[in-house]
């Protein structure tokens, strides 16, 4: 039977619960265990696919087409867990299912209530993953902060689940903030005491307390937290701020978190380490031999989380190339005002990420023109491919006013448009082309050199496609369509003949990159940028 680790958070949000959960997964995998991770999100949206990045950060897409919370990105980057839509449970999904059952008559004669119907639905959703995956450990992260109204049903569900499976089969890990008050020169434990108190009121007793802190915690402070929160001294784990998130598993290991978890869950196994991770990935990350600067031209630049997987994939590309990455975040609306040159000067490469809606589009097009004309390495992702097509149509093929019909329905040259099947769709939730699709690469193209194979699978999240009517016109002017989705003959990758490194794809390669296994497109993009 799989064992459970429930992760809750206290005091404030943005504590890095997702990274902590992913790091625990990494530590357990290093011991030879098989893990999976679940994120429970208390909001009522069925999935985050309908949310603006300013609300929720990036929407992370899985192979099966699920649009999920960005923490699943951390889970996939840190561990080998194979995640599906079942790994992200939301209040919306739970209610949707319970209400559907109620209408069908499954609860005939009963009053349908939060306890037991909603909590049972949550427990069953978690148990379903545990049963189907054949894993040793299942890490369940509860979104939000203890004390929120929304997360109460989830907390009640994990309380019950722990009772059901028994002490040797489940532990509670509470991630909390231990702030340093500068003016007093003191580290404060009271917020942690309060949040553990709140947890206890609802019947959850933490076994491990992970303390997020900017200063080292003394033995006295740890002992104080242990005393007031009723855990062993060794169960108070320091998680100090680090330069890179990829150092977190090492920091937690230094605190012996892996051994503690194994003991509490009564598990014995090999004493594996993180040597490879430490000696290769982290060393290269911390001691790079050169530097590379990449401009990311987007419209959600102000928000750190909006392009999370892209920033991470760039870091991975820099790691394999032994380089330190500098990201220049450029708001595409500023390019509309000032032109591209002043914002782009000095960068080694330009990246235009995915996006929706017309705001900032013309600035992205200008940035792409600048990359094309000045032979600066360019990587376009999804909308970054569509805008590259629009730029090329207007400025090379002479198609004045060319556009995507997303931005100009009446354009004379709809070089990016909707397929017939998408035109019939009006509902917004989960109706895009989503998830992994096959892509066949043309031999002897740059794409083929990059991937070194001819069949790849990449994840999608878009409605619009390249309009095949214009394929020949583009090819005549020097665009190579190097990747195609064979079943429907859709363009997946484009590149320029007359440019050292200009590639764009309709899919999102950033979702499949890992710190110790950079995605080939990012690896080669950074390599080209270093040469520029
Ligand atoms: N808005 C574009 C589309 O729907 C691009 C989407 C994206 O970049 N993810 O096709």
Coordinates of N, CA, C and O in Angstrom, one line a residue, residues 230-303:
X230 N 4.8 20.7 19.7 CA 4.7 19.3 20.0 C 5.3 18.3 19.0 O 4.7 17.3 18.6
X231 N 6.5 18.7 18.5 CA 7.2 17.7 17.6 C 8.6 17.5 18.2 O 9.1 18.3 19.0
X232 N 9.3 16.5 17.7 CA 10.7 16.2 18.2 C 11.5 17.4 17.6 O 11.3 17.9 16.6
X233 N 12.6 17.6 18.4 CA 13.6 18.7 17.9 C 14.1 18.4 16.5 O 14.1 19.3 15.7
X234 N 14.3 17.2 16.2 CA 14.9 16.9 14.8 C 13.8 17.0 13.7 O 14.1 17.0 12.6
X235 N 12.6 17.1 14.2 CA 11.5 17.3 13.2 C 11.2 18.8 12.8 O 10.3 19.1 12.0
X236 N 12.1 19.6 13.4 CA 12.0 21.1 13.0 C 13.1 21.3 11.9 O 14.3 21.2 12.3
X237 N 12.7 21.4 10.7 CA 13.6 21.4 9.6 C 13.7 22.9 9.1 O 12.7 23.5 8.8
X238 N 15.0 23.3 9.0 CA 15.2 24.6 8.4 C 15.2 24.6 6.9 O 15.9 23.7 6.3
X239 N 14.5 25.5 6.3 CA 14.6 25.6 4.8 C 14.9 27.1 4.5 O 14.1 28.0 4.4
X240 N 16.2 27.3 4.5 CA 16.7 28.7 4.3 C 16.6 29.2 2.9 O 16.7 28.3 2.0
X241 N 16.5 30.5 2.7 CA 16.4 31.0 1.3 C 17.7 30.6 0.6 O 18.8 30.7 1.1
X242 N 17.6 30.2 -0.6 CA 18.7 29.8 -1.5 C 18.6 30.5 -2.8 O 17.6 31.0 -3.2
X243 N 19.8 30.6 -3.5 CA 19.9 31.3 -4.8 C 19.0 30.6 -5.8 O 18.3 31.3 -6.6
X244 N 19.1 29.3 -5.8 CA 18.3 28.6 -6.9 C 17.4 27.5 -6.2 O 17.8 26.9 -5.2
X245 N 16.2 27.4 -6.8 CA 15.3 26.4 -6.2 C 15.8 25.0 -6.3 O 15.5 24.1 -5.5
X246 N 16.8 24.8 -7.2 CA 17.3 23.4 -7.4 C 18.2 23.0 -6.3 O 18.7 21.9 -6.2
X247 N 18.6 24.0 -5.4 CA 19.4 23.7 -4.2 C 18.5 23.2 -3.0 O 19.1 22.6 -2.1
X248 N 17.2 23.4 -3.1 CA 16.4 23.0 -2.0 C 16.5 21.6 -1.6 O 16.6 21.3 -0.4
X249 N 16.4 20.6 -2.5 CA 16.5 19.2 -2.1 C 17.8 19.0 -1.3 O 17.8 18.3 -0.2
X250 N 18.9 19.6 -1.7 CA 20.2 19.4 -1.0 C 20.1 20.0 0.5 O 20.6 19.4 1.4
X251 N 19.5 21.2 0.6 CA 19.4 21.8 1.9 C 18.5 21.0 2.8 O 18.8 20.8 4.0
X252 N 17.4 20.4 2.3 CA 16.6 19.6 3.1 C 17.3 18.3 3.5 O 17.1 17.8 4.6
X253 N 18.1 17.8 2.6 CA 18.9 16.6 2.9 C 19.9 16.9 4.0 O 20.1 16.0 4.9
X254 N 20.5 18.0 4.0 CA 21.5 18.4 5.0 C 20.8 18.4 6.4 O 21.4 18.1 7.4
X255 N 19.5 18.7 6.4 CA 18.8 18.7 7.7 C 18.2 17.3 8.0 O 17.4 17.2 8.9
X256 N 18.6 16.3 7.2 CA 18.2 14.9 7.4 C 16.7 14.7 7.3 O 16.2 13.8 7.9
X257 N 16.1 15.5 6.4 CA 14.7 15.3 6.2 C 14.4 13.9 5.6 O 13.4 13.3 6.0
X258 N 15.2 13.5 4.7 CA 15.0 12.2 4.0 C 14.9 11.0 5.1 O 14.0 10.2 5.1
X259 N 15.9 11.1 6.0 CA 16.0 10.0 7.0 C 14.8 10.0 7.9 O 14.2 9.0 8.3
X260 N 14.4 11.3 8.3 CA 13.3 11.4 9.2 C 12.0 10.9 8.6 O 11.3 10.1 9.2
X261 N 11.8 11.2 7.3 CA 10.6 10.7 6.7 C 10.6 9.2 6.6 O 9.6 8.5 6.9
X262 N 11.7 8.6 6.2 CA 11.8 7.2 6.1 C 11.5 6.5 7.5 O 10.8 5.5 7.5
X263 N 12.0 7.1 8.5 CA 11.8 6.6 9.8 C 10.3 6.7 10.2 O 9.7 5.7 10.7
X264 N 9.7 7.9 10.1 CA 8.3 8.1 10.5 C 7.4 7.2 9.7 O 6.4 6.7 10.2
X265 N 7.7 6.9 8.4 CA 6.9 6.1 7.6 C 7.3 4.6 7.7 O 6.7 3.8 6.9
X266 N 8.2 4.4 8.5 CA 8.7 3.0 8.7 C 9.1 2.3 7.4 O 8.7 1.2 7.1
X267 N 9.9 3.0 6.7 CA 10.4 2.5 5.4 C 11.9 2.3 5.5 O 12.6 3.1 6.0
X268 N 12.3 1.2 4.9 CA 13.7 0.9 4.8 C 14.1 0.8 3.4 O 13.4 0.1 2.6
X269 N 15.2 1.4 3.0 CA 15.7 1.2 1.6 C 17.1 1.8 1.5 O 17.7 2.3 2.4
X270 N 17.6 1.7 0.2 CA 19.0 2.0 0.0 C 19.3 3.5 0.4 O 18.4 4.3 0.4
X271 N 20.5 3.7 0.8 CA 20.9 5.0 1.3 C 21.4 5.8 0.1 O 22.6 6.2 0.1
X272 N 20.6 6.0 -0.9 CA 21.0 6.8 -2.1 C 21.2 8.2 -1.7 O 20.8 8.7 -0.7
X273 N 21.9 8.9 -2.6 CA 22.2 10.3 -2.4 C 21.7 11.2 -3.6 O 21.0 10.7 -4.4
X274 N 22.3 12.4 -3.6 CA 21.9 13.3 -4.7 C 23.2 13.7 -5.4 O 23.4 14.8 -5.8
X275 N 24.2 12.8 -5.4 CA 25.6 13.1 -5.9 C 25.5 13.7 -7.3 O 26.2 14.7 -7.6
X276 N 24.8 13.0 -8.2 CA 24.8 13.5 -9.6 C 24.2 14.9 -9.7 O 24.8 15.8 -10.3
X277 N 23.1 15.1 -9.0 CA 22.4 16.4 -9.0 C 23.4 17.4 -8.4 O 23.5 18.5 -9.0
X278 N 24.1 17.1 -7.3 CA 24.9 18.1 -6.7 C 26.2 18.4 -7.6 O 26.6 19.5 -7.8
X279 N 26.8 17.3 -8.1 CA 28.1 17.5 -8.7 C 27.9 18.0 -10.2 O 28.8 18.6 -10.7
X280 N 26.8 17.7 -10.8 CA 26.7 18.1 -12.1 C 25.8 19.3 -12.2 O 26.2 20.5 -12.5
X281 N 24.5 19.2 -11.9 CA 23.5 20.2 -12.1 C 23.9 21.5 -11.3 O 24.0 22.6 -11.8
X282 N 24.0 21.3 -10.0 CA 24.1 22.4 -9.1 C 25.5 23.1 -9.3 O 25.6 24.3 -9.2
X283 N 26.5 22.3 -9.5 CA 27.8 22.8 -9.7 C 27.9 23.7 -10.9 O 28.4 24.8 -10.9
X284 N 27.3 23.2 -12.0 CA 27.3 24.0 -13.2 C 26.5 25.3 -13.0 O 26.8 26.4 -13.5
X285 N 25.4 25.1 -12.3 CA 24.5 26.3 -12.0 C 25.2 27.4 -11.2 O 25.1 28.6 -11.5
X286 N 26.0 26.9 -10.2 CA 26.6 27.9 -9.3 C 28.0 28.4 -9.8 O 28.4 29.5 -9.4
X287 N 28.7 27.6 -10.6 CA 30.0 28.0 -11.1 C 30.1 28.0 -12.6 O 30.8 27.3 -13.2
X288 N 29.3 28.9 -13.3 CA 29.3 28.9 -14.7 C 30.6 29.5 -15.3 O 31.3 30.3 -14.5
X289 N 30.9 29.2 -16.5 CA 32.2 29.7 -17.0 C 32.0 30.9 -17.9 O 32.9 31.5 -18.4
X290 N 30.7 31.1 -18.3 CA 30.4 32.3 -19.2 C 29.0 32.8 -18.9 O 28.3 32.3 -18.1
X291 N 28.6 33.7 -19.7 CA 27.3 34.4 -19.4 C 26.5 34.5 -20.7 O 27.1 34.7 -21.8
X292 N 25.2 34.5 -20.6 CA 24.4 34.7 -21.8 C 23.2 35.5 -21.4 O 22.6 35.2 -20.3
X293 N 22.8 36.4 -22.2 CA 21.6 37.2 -21.9 C 20.5 37.0 -23.0 O 20.8 37.1 -24.2
X294 N 19.4 36.7 -22.5 CA 18.2 36.4 -23.4 C 17.1 37.4 -23.1 O 16.8 37.6 -21.9
X295 N 16.6 38.0 -24.2 CA 15.4 38.9 -24.0 C 14.2 38.0 -24.1 O 14.0 37.3 -25.1
X296 N 13.3 38.1 -23.1 CA 12.0 37.5 -23.2 C 11.0 38.6 -23.4 O 10.8 39.5 -22.5
X297 N 10.3 38.6 -24.5 CA 9.4 39.7 -24.9 C 8.0 39.3 -24.7 O 7.4 38.5 -25.5
X298 N 7.4 39.7 -23.6 CA 6.0 39.3 -23.4 C 5.1 40.4 -22.8 O 5.6 41.5 -22.7
X299 N 3.9 40.0 -22.5 CA 3.1 41.1 -21.9 C 2.8 40.8 -20.4 O 2.1 41.6 -19.8
X300 N 3.2 39.7 -19.9 CA 3.0 39.4 -18.5 C 4.3 39.5 -17.8 O 4.6 38.7 -16.8
X301 N 5.2 40.4 -18.2 CA 6.6 40.4 -17.7 C 6.6 40.8 -16.2 O 7.5 40.3 -15.5
X302 N 5.7 41.6 -15.8 CA 5.7 42.1 -14.4 C 5.6 40.9 -13.4 O 6.0 41.0 -12.3
X303 N 4.9 39.8 -13.8 CA 4.6 38.8 -12.9 C 5.6 37.6 -13.1 O 5.7 37.0 -14.1

